[in-house]
Amino acid sequence: MTNQELYDFMARFDASGLQKLKLSQGDFQIEMEKAAPTAAAPAVPAAAPSPAAPAALREAEAPVIAAPLVGTFYAAPAPEQPPFVTAGDKVKKGQTVCLIEAMKTMIEVPAPCDCVIGEVLKASGELAAFGEALMRYKPC
């Protein structure tokens, strides 16, 4: 099973109504279980979203970079480091724009094309759902 297949499998499990899953395929075995929802405070303090972007890039019809799986959104590689991108940054296709942490694994989220980041929609440390918009962008 490739990493991408594993990430897709984890995302589908997170989006499903299942609470526990065990899969064996040859010598490969994986077991997943969802934690019960709690009202605990977040472990990482949430930072404020990026400064306001130009009005043209805040439009609801602007394309978005979506979360590839359920996990915690991180705008920077580490708390003391600057974010990967901020509103107004020009990025190249494939450039890392953020991280999603799922099951103690950091997944890099790449830019889908050469573009300008219009708006960062999540604060670092926030939970992101599968397919949820993380950033708006304008293709170059």
Short mmCIF file of N, CA, C and O in Angstrom, two decimals:
data_model
loop_
_atom_site.label_atom_id
_atom_site.label_comp_id
_atom_site.label_asym_id
_atom_site.label_seq_id
_atom_site.Cartn_x
_atom_site.Cartn_y
_atom_site.Cartn_z
N MET A 1 0.86 -1.18 0.00
CA MET A 1 0.00 0.00 0.00
C MET A 1 0.90 1.23 0.00
O MET A 1 1.78 1.35 0.83
N THR A 2 0.68 2.13 -0.95
CA THR A 2 1.48 3.34 -1.02
C THR A 2 1.05 4.33 0.06
O THR A 2 -0.04 4.19 0.64
N ASN A 3 1.90 5.34 0.29
CA ASN A 3 1.55 6.36 1.28
C ASN A 3 0.25 7.06 0.90
O ASN A 3 -0.60 7.30 1.75
N GLN A 4 0.09 7.41 -0.38
CA GLN A 4 -1.12 8.11 -0.82
C GLN A 4 -2.36 7.24 -0.60
O GLN A 4 -3.40 7.73 -0.15
N GLU A 5 -2.26 5.95 -0.90
CA GLU A 5 -3.39 5.04 -0.66
C GLU A 5 -3.71 4.98 0.83
O GLU A 5 -4.89 4.95 1.21
N LEU A 6 -2.67 4.97 1.66
CA LEU A 6 -2.88 4.94 3.11
C LEU A 6 -3.55 6.23 3.58
O LEU A 6 -4.50 6.18 4.37
N TYR A 7 -3.09 7.40 3.08
CA TYR A 7 -3.71 8.67 3.46
C TYR A 7 -5.18 8.71 3.02
O TYR A 7 -6.05 9.16 3.76
N ASP A 8 -5.45 8.24 1.80
CA ASP A 8 -6.84 8.20 1.31
C ASP A 8 -7.70 7.29 2.18
O ASP A 8 -8.84 7.62 2.51
N PHE A 9 -7.14 6.14 2.55
CA PHE A 9 -7.85 5.19 3.40
C PHE A 9 -8.16 5.82 4.76
O PHE A 9 -9.28 5.71 5.27
N MET A 10 -7.17 6.52 5.35
CA MET A 10 -7.38 7.17 6.65
C MET A 10 -8.44 8.25 6.54
O MET A 10 -9.29 8.40 7.42
N ALA A 11 -8.40 9.01 5.46
CA ALA A 11 -9.39 10.08 5.27
C ALA A 11 -10.80 9.50 5.14
O ALA A 11 -11.75 10.04 5.71
N ARG A 12 -10.93 8.43 4.40
CA ARG A 12 -12.26 7.80 4.25
C ARG A 12 -12.76 7.26 5.58
O ARG A 12 -13.94 7.34 5.89
N PHE A 13 -11.85 6.69 6.37
CA PHE A 13 -12.24 6.19 7.69
C PHE A 13 -12.71 7.36 8.56
O PHE A 13 -13.75 7.28 9.20
N ASP A 14 -11.94 8.46 8.56
CA ASP A 14 -12.31 9.62 9.38
C ASP A 14 -13.65 10.20 8.96
O ASP A 14 -14.41 10.67 9.79
N ALA A 15 -13.96 10.16 7.66
CA ALA A 15 -15.22 10.71 7.17
C ALA A 15 -16.39 9.75 7.36
O ALA A 15 -17.54 10.15 7.25
N SER A 16 -16.10 8.50 7.66
CA SER A 16 -17.17 7.51 7.81
C SER A 16 -17.79 7.56 9.21
O SER A 16 -17.29 8.23 10.10
N GLY A 17 -18.84 6.82 9.39
CA GLY A 17 -19.49 6.70 10.69
C GLY A 17 -18.88 5.61 11.56
O GLY A 17 -19.31 5.41 12.69
N LEU A 18 -17.89 4.91 11.04
CA LEU A 18 -17.25 3.84 11.81
C LEU A 18 -16.45 4.42 12.97
O LEU A 18 -15.88 5.50 12.86
N GLN A 19 -16.39 3.69 14.07
CA GLN A 19 -15.59 4.12 15.22
C GLN A 19 -14.29 3.33 15.33
O GLN A 19 -13.32 3.81 15.90
N LYS A 20 -14.28 2.11 14.78
CA LYS A 20 -13.10 1.25 14.88
C LYS A 20 -13.00 0.41 13.61
O LYS A 20 -14.00 -0.02 13.07
N LEU A 21 -11.77 0.19 13.14
CA LEU A 21 -11.55 -0.59 11.93
C LEU A 21 -10.24 -1.33 12.05
O LEU A 21 -9.24 -0.77 12.50
N LYS A 22 -10.23 -2.58 11.65
CA LYS A 22 -9.03 -3.39 11.62
C LYS A 22 -8.97 -4.03 10.25
O LYS A 22 -9.93 -4.64 9.79
N LEU A 23 -7.81 -3.90 9.56
CA LEU A 23 -7.64 -4.43 8.22
C LEU A 23 -6.34 -5.19 8.15
O LEU A 23 -5.29 -4.70 8.58
N SER A 24 -6.39 -6.40 7.58
CA SER A 24 -5.20 -7.20 7.34
C SER A 24 -5.19 -7.57 5.87
O SER A 24 -6.19 -8.00 5.31
N GLN A 25 -4.02 -7.38 5.24
CA GLN A 25 -3.87 -7.70 3.83
C GLN A 25 -2.45 -8.25 3.66
O GLN A 25 -1.48 -7.50 3.66
N GLY A 26 -2.33 -9.54 3.55
CA GLY A 26 -1.01 -10.17 3.49
C GLY A 26 -0.28 -9.94 4.80
O GLY A 26 -0.82 -10.18 5.87
N ASP A 27 0.94 -9.41 4.74
CA ASP A 27 1.69 -9.11 5.96
C ASP A 27 1.45 -7.69 6.45
O ASP A 27 2.00 -7.26 7.45
N PHE A 28 0.58 -6.93 5.75
CA PHE A 28 0.23 -5.57 6.14
C PHE A 28 -0.98 -5.61 7.06
O PHE A 28 -1.96 -6.30 6.79
N GLN A 29 -0.92 -4.86 8.15
CA GLN A 29 -2.05 -4.80 9.09
C GLN A 29 -2.14 -3.38 9.62
O GLN A 29 -1.15 -2.75 9.95
N ILE A 30 -3.38 -2.88 9.69
CA ILE A 30 -3.62 -1.55 10.24
C ILE A 30 -4.87 -1.62 11.11
O ILE A 30 -5.82 -2.32 10.80
N GLU A 31 -4.83 -0.87 12.20
CA GLU A 31 -5.97 -0.80 13.11
C GLU A 31 -6.19 0.67 13.43
O GLU A 31 -5.25 1.37 13.81
N MET A 32 -7.42 1.15 13.23
CA MET A 32 -7.75 2.56 13.48
C MET A 32 -8.96 2.64 14.40
O MET A 32 -9.87 1.83 14.29
N GLU A 33 -8.92 3.63 15.27
CA GLU A 33 -10.03 3.85 16.19
C GLU A 33 -10.17 5.35 16.41
O GLU A 33 -9.19 6.05 16.61
N LYS A 34 -11.41 5.83 16.36
CA LYS A 34 -11.67 7.24 16.59
C LYS A 34 -11.80 7.49 18.08
O LYS A 34 -12.40 6.70 18.80
N ALA A 35 -11.24 8.60 18.51
CA ALA A 35 -11.37 8.99 19.91
C ALA A 35 -12.76 9.55 20.15
O ALA A 35 -13.37 10.13 19.25
N ALA A 36 -13.25 9.36 21.34
CA ALA A 36 -14.55 9.91 21.70
C ALA A 36 -14.43 11.42 21.75
O ALA A 36 -13.42 11.95 22.21
N PRO A 37 -15.43 12.16 21.24
CA PRO A 37 -15.35 13.63 21.26
C PRO A 37 -15.28 14.15 22.69
O PRO A 37 -15.98 13.64 23.57
N THR A 38 -14.42 15.13 22.91
CA THR A 38 -14.29 15.74 24.23
C THR A 38 -14.41 17.24 24.10
O THR A 38 -14.24 17.81 23.03
N ALA A 39 -14.65 17.89 25.21
CA ALA A 39 -14.76 19.34 25.23
C ALA A 39 -13.50 19.96 25.81
O ALA A 39 -13.52 21.06 26.34
N ALA A 40 -12.39 19.26 25.74
CA ALA A 40 -11.13 19.75 26.29
C ALA A 40 -10.61 20.93 25.48
O ALA A 40 -10.89 21.06 24.29
N ALA A 41 -9.81 21.75 26.12
CA ALA A 41 -9.20 22.90 25.43
C ALA A 41 -8.15 22.40 24.46
O ALA A 41 -7.53 21.37 24.69
N PRO A 42 -7.94 23.10 23.36
CA PRO A 42 -6.93 22.66 22.40
C PRO A 42 -5.53 22.69 23.01
O PRO A 42 -5.21 23.57 23.81
N ALA A 43 -4.69 21.73 22.63
CA ALA A 43 -3.34 21.62 23.16
C ALA A 43 -2.46 22.75 22.64
O ALA A 43 -1.54 23.18 23.31
N VAL A 44 -2.72 23.23 21.43
CA VAL A 44 -1.93 24.29 20.83
C VAL A 44 -2.79 25.54 20.78
O VAL A 44 -3.90 25.51 20.25
N PRO A 45 -2.30 26.66 21.34
CA PRO A 45 -3.12 27.87 21.27
C PRO A 45 -3.31 28.29 19.82
O PRO A 45 -2.38 28.28 19.03
N ALA A 46 -4.52 28.65 19.50
CA ALA A 46 -4.83 29.04 18.12
C ALA A 46 -4.35 30.46 17.85
O ALA A 46 -4.59 31.36 18.64
N ALA A 47 -3.67 30.63 16.74
CA ALA A 47 -3.21 31.95 16.33
C ALA A 47 -4.29 32.60 15.47
O ALA A 47 -5.14 31.92 14.91
N ALA A 48 -4.22 33.89 15.35
CA ALA A 48 -5.20 34.59 14.51
C ALA A 48 -4.95 34.28 13.05
O ALA A 48 -3.81 34.11 12.64
N PRO A 49 -6.00 34.18 12.24
CA PRO A 49 -5.80 33.97 10.80
C PRO A 49 -5.00 35.12 10.19
O PRO A 49 -4.88 36.18 10.78
N SER A 50 -4.47 34.91 9.01
CA SER A 50 -3.65 35.92 8.33
C SER A 50 -4.39 37.22 8.15
O SER A 50 -5.61 37.25 8.16
N PRO A 51 -3.64 38.28 7.93
CA PRO A 51 -4.29 39.57 7.69
C PRO A 51 -5.24 39.51 6.51
O PRO A 51 -5.12 38.64 5.66
N ALA A 52 -6.13 40.46 6.46
CA ALA A 52 -7.13 40.48 5.39
C ALA A 52 -6.48 40.51 4.02
O ALA A 52 -5.46 41.15 3.82
N ALA A 53 -7.08 39.81 3.10
CA ALA A 53 -6.58 39.75 1.73
C ALA A 53 -7.37 40.72 0.86
O ALA A 53 -8.44 41.18 1.25
N PRO A 54 -6.88 40.99 -0.33
CA PRO A 54 -7.66 41.85 -1.24
C PRO A 54 -9.06 41.29 -1.44
O PRO A 54 -9.26 40.08 -1.48
N ALA A 55 -10.03 42.17 -1.57
CA ALA A 55 -11.44 41.76 -1.70
C ALA A 55 -11.66 40.79 -2.84
O ALA A 55 -12.47 39.87 -2.73
N ALA A 56 -10.94 40.95 -3.94
CA ALA A 56 -11.12 40.07 -5.09
C ALA A 56 -10.80 38.62 -4.76
O ALA A 56 -11.36 37.70 -5.34
N LEU A 57 -9.88 38.41 -3.80
CA LEU A 57 -9.49 37.04 -3.46
C LEU A 57 -10.32 36.47 -2.31
O LEU A 57 -10.17 35.33 -1.96
N ARG A 58 -11.17 37.25 -1.70
CA ARG A 58 -12.00 36.76 -0.61
C ARG A 58 -13.34 36.25 -1.09
O ARG A 58 -14.12 35.74 -0.32
N GLU A 59 -13.60 36.38 -2.36
CA GLU A 59 -14.89 35.98 -2.89
C GLU A 59 -15.12 34.49 -2.69
O GLU A 59 -14.20 33.69 -2.79
N ALA A 60 -16.35 34.13 -2.42
CA ALA A 60 -16.70 32.74 -2.16
C ALA A 60 -16.42 31.84 -3.35
O ALA A 60 -16.18 30.66 -3.19
N GLU A 61 -16.42 32.39 -4.57
CA GLU A 61 -16.20 31.54 -5.74
C GLU A 61 -14.72 31.34 -6.06
O GLU A 61 -14.39 30.63 -7.00
N ALA A 62 -13.81 31.95 -5.30
CA ALA A 62 -12.38 31.74 -5.52
C ALA A 62 -12.04 30.28 -5.22
O ALA A 62 -12.60 29.69 -4.30
N PRO A 63 -11.13 29.67 -6.00
CA PRO A 63 -10.76 28.28 -5.73
C PRO A 63 -10.08 28.15 -4.37
O PRO A 63 -9.51 29.12 -3.86
N VAL A 64 -10.18 26.97 -3.79
CA VAL A 64 -9.60 26.74 -2.47
C VAL A 64 -8.65 25.56 -2.48
O VAL A 64 -8.75 24.66 -3.31
N ILE A 65 -7.72 25.59 -1.53
CA ILE A 65 -6.88 24.44 -1.23
C ILE A 65 -7.60 23.74 -0.08
O ILE A 65 -7.85 24.34 0.97
N ALA A 66 -7.98 22.49 -0.29
CA ALA A 66 -8.78 21.75 0.69
C ALA A 66 -7.93 20.76 1.46
O ALA A 66 -6.90 20.29 0.97
N ALA A 67 -8.38 20.43 2.65
CA ALA A 67 -7.69 19.44 3.50
C ALA A 67 -7.78 18.06 2.85
O ALA A 67 -8.88 17.61 2.53
N PRO A 68 -6.65 17.39 2.65
CA PRO A 68 -6.67 16.07 2.03
C PRO A 68 -7.17 14.98 2.96
O PRO A 68 -7.50 13.89 2.51
N LEU A 69 -7.21 15.26 4.26
CA LEU A 69 -7.71 14.31 5.25
C LEU A 69 -8.04 15.06 6.53
O LEU A 69 -7.72 16.24 6.65
N VAL A 70 -8.66 14.39 7.46
CA VAL A 70 -9.00 14.99 8.74
C VAL A 70 -7.73 15.09 9.58
O VAL A 70 -6.94 14.15 9.63
N GLY A 71 -7.52 16.23 10.19
CA GLY A 71 -6.35 16.39 11.04
C GLY A 71 -6.24 17.81 11.55
O GLY A 71 -7.12 18.63 11.36
N THR A 72 -5.10 18.08 12.19
CA THR A 72 -4.84 19.40 12.74
C THR A 72 -4.05 20.22 11.73
O THR A 72 -3.04 19.77 11.20
N PHE A 73 -4.53 21.43 11.46
CA PHE A 73 -3.90 22.35 10.50
C PHE A 73 -2.75 23.07 11.18
O PHE A 73 -2.89 23.59 12.29
N TYR A 74 -1.61 23.12 10.49
CA TYR A 74 -0.47 23.90 10.97
C TYR A 74 0.01 24.78 9.83
O TYR A 74 0.33 24.30 8.75
N ALA A 75 0.09 26.08 10.07
CA ALA A 75 0.51 27.04 9.05
C ALA A 75 2.03 27.11 8.93
O ALA A 75 2.54 27.56 7.92
N ALA A 76 2.76 26.66 9.95
CA ALA A 76 4.22 26.73 9.97
C ALA A 76 4.82 25.36 10.29
O ALA A 76 4.15 24.52 10.89
N PRO A 77 6.09 25.14 9.93
CA PRO A 77 6.72 23.85 10.22
C PRO A 77 6.96 23.62 11.71
O PRO A 77 7.05 22.48 12.15
N ALA A 78 7.04 24.68 12.50
CA ALA A 78 7.22 24.58 13.96
C ALA A 78 6.66 25.87 14.57
O ALA A 78 6.59 26.90 13.90
N PRO A 79 6.28 25.83 15.85
CA PRO A 79 5.65 27.01 16.48
C PRO A 79 6.51 28.28 16.42
O PRO A 79 5.99 29.36 16.26
N GLU A 80 7.81 28.16 16.51
CA GLU A 80 8.68 29.33 16.52
C GLU A 80 9.10 29.79 15.12
O GLU A 80 9.80 30.77 14.98
N GLN A 81 8.65 29.11 14.09
CA GLN A 81 9.02 29.45 12.72
C GLN A 81 7.89 30.20 12.02
O GLN A 81 6.73 30.07 12.39
N PRO A 82 8.22 30.97 10.98
CA PRO A 82 7.19 31.71 10.24
C PRO A 82 6.32 30.76 9.44
O PRO A 82 6.73 29.64 9.13
N PRO A 83 5.11 31.19 9.07
CA PRO A 83 4.21 30.33 8.30
C PRO A 83 4.79 30.04 6.91
O PRO A 83 5.59 30.81 6.39
N PHE A 84 4.35 28.91 6.33
CA PHE A 84 4.77 28.56 4.97
C PHE A 84 4.36 29.66 4.00
O PHE A 84 5.14 30.05 3.14
N VAL A 85 3.13 30.14 4.11
CA VAL A 85 2.60 31.18 3.24
C VAL A 85 1.68 32.10 4.03
O VAL A 85 1.13 31.72 5.06
N THR A 86 1.54 33.33 3.52
CA THR A 86 0.58 34.28 4.07
C THR A 86 -0.20 34.88 2.91
O THR A 86 0.18 34.70 1.74
N ALA A 87 -1.25 35.59 3.20
CA ALA A 87 -2.06 36.22 2.15
C ALA A 87 -1.18 37.13 1.30
O ALA A 87 -0.37 37.90 1.82
N GLY A 88 -1.31 36.99 -0.01
CA GLY A 88 -0.53 37.80 -0.94
C GLY A 88 0.72 37.13 -1.46
O GLY A 88 1.34 37.62 -2.40
N ASP A 89 1.13 35.99 -0.86
CA ASP A 89 2.33 35.28 -1.31
C ASP A 89 2.10 34.60 -2.65
O ASP A 89 1.03 34.01 -2.87
N LYS A 90 3.11 34.66 -3.52
CA LYS A 90 3.08 33.91 -4.78
C LYS A 90 3.77 32.57 -4.51
O LYS A 90 4.84 32.54 -3.91
N VAL A 91 3.14 31.47 -4.93
CA VAL A 91 3.70 30.14 -4.72
C VAL A 91 3.73 29.38 -6.04
O VAL A 91 2.96 29.66 -6.95
N LYS A 92 4.61 28.41 -6.10
CA LYS A 92 4.75 27.56 -7.28
C LYS A 92 3.97 26.26 -7.05
O LYS A 92 3.78 25.84 -5.92
N LYS A 93 3.57 25.63 -8.15
CA LYS A 93 2.86 24.35 -8.07
C LYS A 93 3.72 23.36 -7.30
O LYS A 93 4.91 23.23 -7.55
N GLY A 94 3.12 22.68 -6.34
CA GLY A 94 3.82 21.68 -5.54
C GLY A 94 4.50 22.22 -4.30
O GLY A 94 4.92 21.46 -3.44
N GLN A 95 4.60 23.54 -4.17
CA GLN A 95 5.22 24.14 -2.99
C GLN A 95 4.35 23.87 -1.77
O GLN A 95 3.12 23.97 -1.83
N THR A 96 4.95 23.53 -0.64
CA THR A 96 4.20 23.27 0.59
C THR A 96 3.59 24.57 1.10
O THR A 96 4.29 25.57 1.26
N VAL A 97 2.26 24.54 1.35
CA VAL A 97 1.57 25.73 1.86
C VAL A 97 1.15 25.57 3.32
O VAL A 97 0.89 26.56 3.99
N CYS A 98 1.09 24.32 3.80
CA CYS A 98 0.74 24.07 5.19
C CYS A 98 0.96 22.60 5.50
O CYS A 98 1.32 21.82 4.61
N LEU A 99 0.72 22.22 6.75
CA LEU A 99 0.81 20.82 7.18
C LEU A 99 -0.51 20.40 7.79
O LEU A 99 -1.21 21.21 8.40
N ILE A 100 -0.85 19.13 7.63
CA ILE A 100 -1.97 18.54 8.35
C ILE A 100 -1.39 17.37 9.15
O ILE A 100 -0.70 16.52 8.61
N GLU A 101 -1.65 17.38 10.45
CA GLU A 101 -1.19 16.29 11.30
C GLU A 101 -2.35 15.33 11.52
O GLU A 101 -3.43 15.72 11.97
N ALA A 102 -2.11 14.07 11.17
CA ALA A 102 -3.12 13.03 11.37
C ALA A 102 -2.42 11.79 11.90
O ALA A 102 -1.44 11.34 11.31
N MET A 103 -2.90 11.29 12.99
CA MET A 103 -2.35 10.08 13.60
C MET A 103 -0.83 10.22 13.80
O MET A 103 -0.05 9.33 13.49
N LYS A 104 -0.42 11.38 14.33
CA LYS A 104 0.98 11.70 14.64
C LYS A 104 1.89 11.68 13.41
O LYS A 104 3.08 11.50 13.52
N THR A 105 1.29 11.87 12.23
CA THR A 105 2.04 11.95 10.99
C THR A 105 1.77 13.32 10.37
O THR A 105 0.63 13.73 10.26
N MET A 106 2.85 13.99 9.96
CA MET A 106 2.72 15.30 9.32
C MET A 106 2.62 15.11 7.81
O MET A 106 3.49 14.49 7.20
N ILE A 107 1.56 15.63 7.21
CA ILE A 107 1.34 15.52 5.78
C ILE A 107 1.48 16.93 5.19
O ILE A 107 0.79 17.86 5.64
N GLU A 108 2.38 17.09 4.22
CA GLU A 108 2.54 18.38 3.55
C GLU A 108 1.41 18.57 2.56
O GLU A 108 1.08 17.67 1.81
N VAL A 109 0.83 19.76 2.56
CA VAL A 109 -0.22 20.10 1.60
C VAL A 109 0.40 21.01 0.55
O VAL A 109 0.87 22.10 0.88
N PRO A 110 0.44 20.56 -0.72
CA PRO A 110 1.08 21.35 -1.77
C PRO A 110 0.11 22.31 -2.46
O PRO A 110 -1.10 22.09 -2.47
N ALA A 111 0.68 23.35 -3.07
CA ALA A 111 -0.11 24.26 -3.91
C ALA A 111 -0.51 23.49 -5.17
O ALA A 111 0.30 22.80 -5.76
N PRO A 112 -1.78 23.60 -5.60
CA PRO A 112 -2.24 22.85 -6.77
C PRO A 112 -1.73 23.40 -8.11
O PRO A 112 -1.77 22.71 -9.12
N CYS A 113 -1.27 24.67 -8.10
CA CYS A 113 -0.79 25.32 -9.32
C CYS A 113 0.02 26.55 -8.92
O CYS A 113 0.07 26.89 -7.74
N ASP A 114 0.64 27.19 -9.88
CA ASP A 114 1.27 28.48 -9.60
C ASP A 114 0.12 29.44 -9.26
O ASP A 114 -0.85 29.54 -10.01
N CYS A 115 0.21 30.10 -8.10
CA CYS A 115 -0.91 30.93 -7.67
C CYS A 115 -0.47 31.98 -6.66
O CYS A 115 0.66 31.98 -6.19
N VAL A 116 -1.43 32.83 -6.32
CA VAL A 116 -1.26 33.82 -5.25
C VAL A 116 -2.23 33.43 -4.14
O VAL A 116 -3.42 33.22 -4.39
N ILE A 117 -1.73 33.31 -2.93
CA ILE A 117 -2.58 32.96 -1.79
C ILE A 117 -3.42 34.20 -1.47
O ILE A 117 -2.89 35.28 -1.24
N GLY A 118 -4.73 34.01 -1.48
CA GLY A 118 -5.64 35.12 -1.21
C GLY A 118 -6.00 35.26 0.24
O GLY A 118 -6.02 36.37 0.78
N GLU A 119 -6.23 34.13 0.89
CA GLU A 119 -6.69 34.16 2.28
C GLU A 119 -6.42 32.82 2.93
O GLU A 119 -6.67 31.77 2.34
N VAL A 120 -5.89 32.85 4.15
CA VAL A 120 -5.72 31.62 4.94
C VAL A 120 -6.96 31.53 5.82
O VAL A 120 -7.24 32.44 6.60
N LEU A 121 -7.72 30.46 5.67
CA LEU A 121 -9.04 30.34 6.31
C LEU A 121 -9.00 29.66 7.67
O LEU A 121 -9.99 29.70 8.40
N LYS A 122 -7.90 29.00 8.01
CA LYS A 122 -7.80 28.30 9.29
C LYS A 122 -6.69 28.92 10.12
O LYS A 122 -5.70 29.42 9.58
N ALA A 123 -6.82 28.85 11.42
CA ALA A 123 -5.75 29.27 12.33
C ALA A 123 -4.92 28.04 12.67
O ALA A 123 -5.44 26.92 12.73
N SER A 124 -3.65 28.24 12.86
CA SER A 124 -2.76 27.14 13.20
C SER A 124 -3.24 26.47 14.48
O SER A 124 -3.59 27.13 15.45
N GLY A 125 -3.30 25.15 14.45
CA GLY A 125 -3.76 24.38 15.61
C GLY A 125 -5.22 23.98 15.54
O GLY A 125 -5.70 23.20 16.35
N GLU A 126 -5.96 24.50 14.56
CA GLU A 126 -7.39 24.16 14.41
C GLU A 126 -7.56 22.81 13.72
O GLU A 126 -6.77 22.44 12.86
N LEU A 127 -8.63 22.14 14.05
CA LEU A 127 -8.97 20.88 13.41
C LEU A 127 -9.54 21.17 12.03
O LEU A 127 -10.35 22.08 11.85
N ALA A 128 -9.12 20.39 11.04
CA ALA A 128 -9.62 20.53 9.67
C ALA A 128 -10.31 19.24 9.28
O ALA A 128 -9.78 18.15 9.49
N ALA A 129 -11.49 19.35 8.71
CA ALA A 129 -12.24 18.19 8.24
C ALA A 129 -11.79 17.83 6.83
O ALA A 129 -11.25 18.67 6.10
N PHE A 130 -12.03 16.60 6.42
CA PHE A 130 -11.68 16.15 5.07
C PHE A 130 -12.41 17.03 4.05
O PHE A 130 -13.61 17.24 4.15
N GLY A 131 -11.67 17.60 3.11
CA GLY A 131 -12.26 18.43 2.07
C GLY A 131 -12.57 19.86 2.48
O GLY A 131 -13.02 20.66 1.66
N GLU A 132 -12.33 20.22 3.73
CA GLU A 132 -12.61 21.57 4.21
C GLU A 132 -11.61 22.56 3.60
O GLU A 132 -10.42 22.27 3.46
N ALA A 133 -12.08 23.74 3.25
CA ALA A 133 -11.23 24.78 2.66
C ALA A 133 -10.21 25.28 3.69
O ALA A 133 -10.58 25.65 4.80
N LEU A 134 -8.94 25.28 3.29
CA LEU A 134 -7.87 25.78 4.16
C LEU A 134 -7.41 27.16 3.72
O LEU A 134 -7.10 28.01 4.56
N MET A 135 -7.37 27.38 2.40
CA MET A 135 -6.89 28.64 1.84
C MET A 135 -7.62 28.93 0.54
O MET A 135 -7.98 28.01 -0.18
N ARG A 136 -7.79 30.20 0.24
CA ARG A 136 -8.29 30.63 -1.07
C ARG A 136 -7.07 31.08 -1.86
O ARG A 136 -6.12 31.58 -1.31
N TYR A 137 -7.14 30.87 -3.18
CA TYR A 137 -6.03 31.29 -4.03
C TYR A 137 -6.53 31.77 -5.38
O TYR A 137 -7.67 31.55 -5.75
N LYS A 138 -5.64 32.48 -6.08
CA LYS A 138 -5.92 32.95 -7.43
C LYS A 138 -4.82 32.38 -8.32
O LYS A 138 -3.65 32.68 -8.11
N PRO A 139 -5.18 31.55 -9.31
CA PRO A 139 -4.16 30.99 -10.22
C PRO A 139 -3.42 32.10 -10.97
O PRO A 139 -3.99 33.13 -11.29
N CYS A 140 -2.14 31.88 -11.20
CA CYS A 140 -1.32 32.85 -11.96
C CYS A 140 -1.39 32.56 -13.44
O CYS A 140 -1.46 31.48 -13.88
#
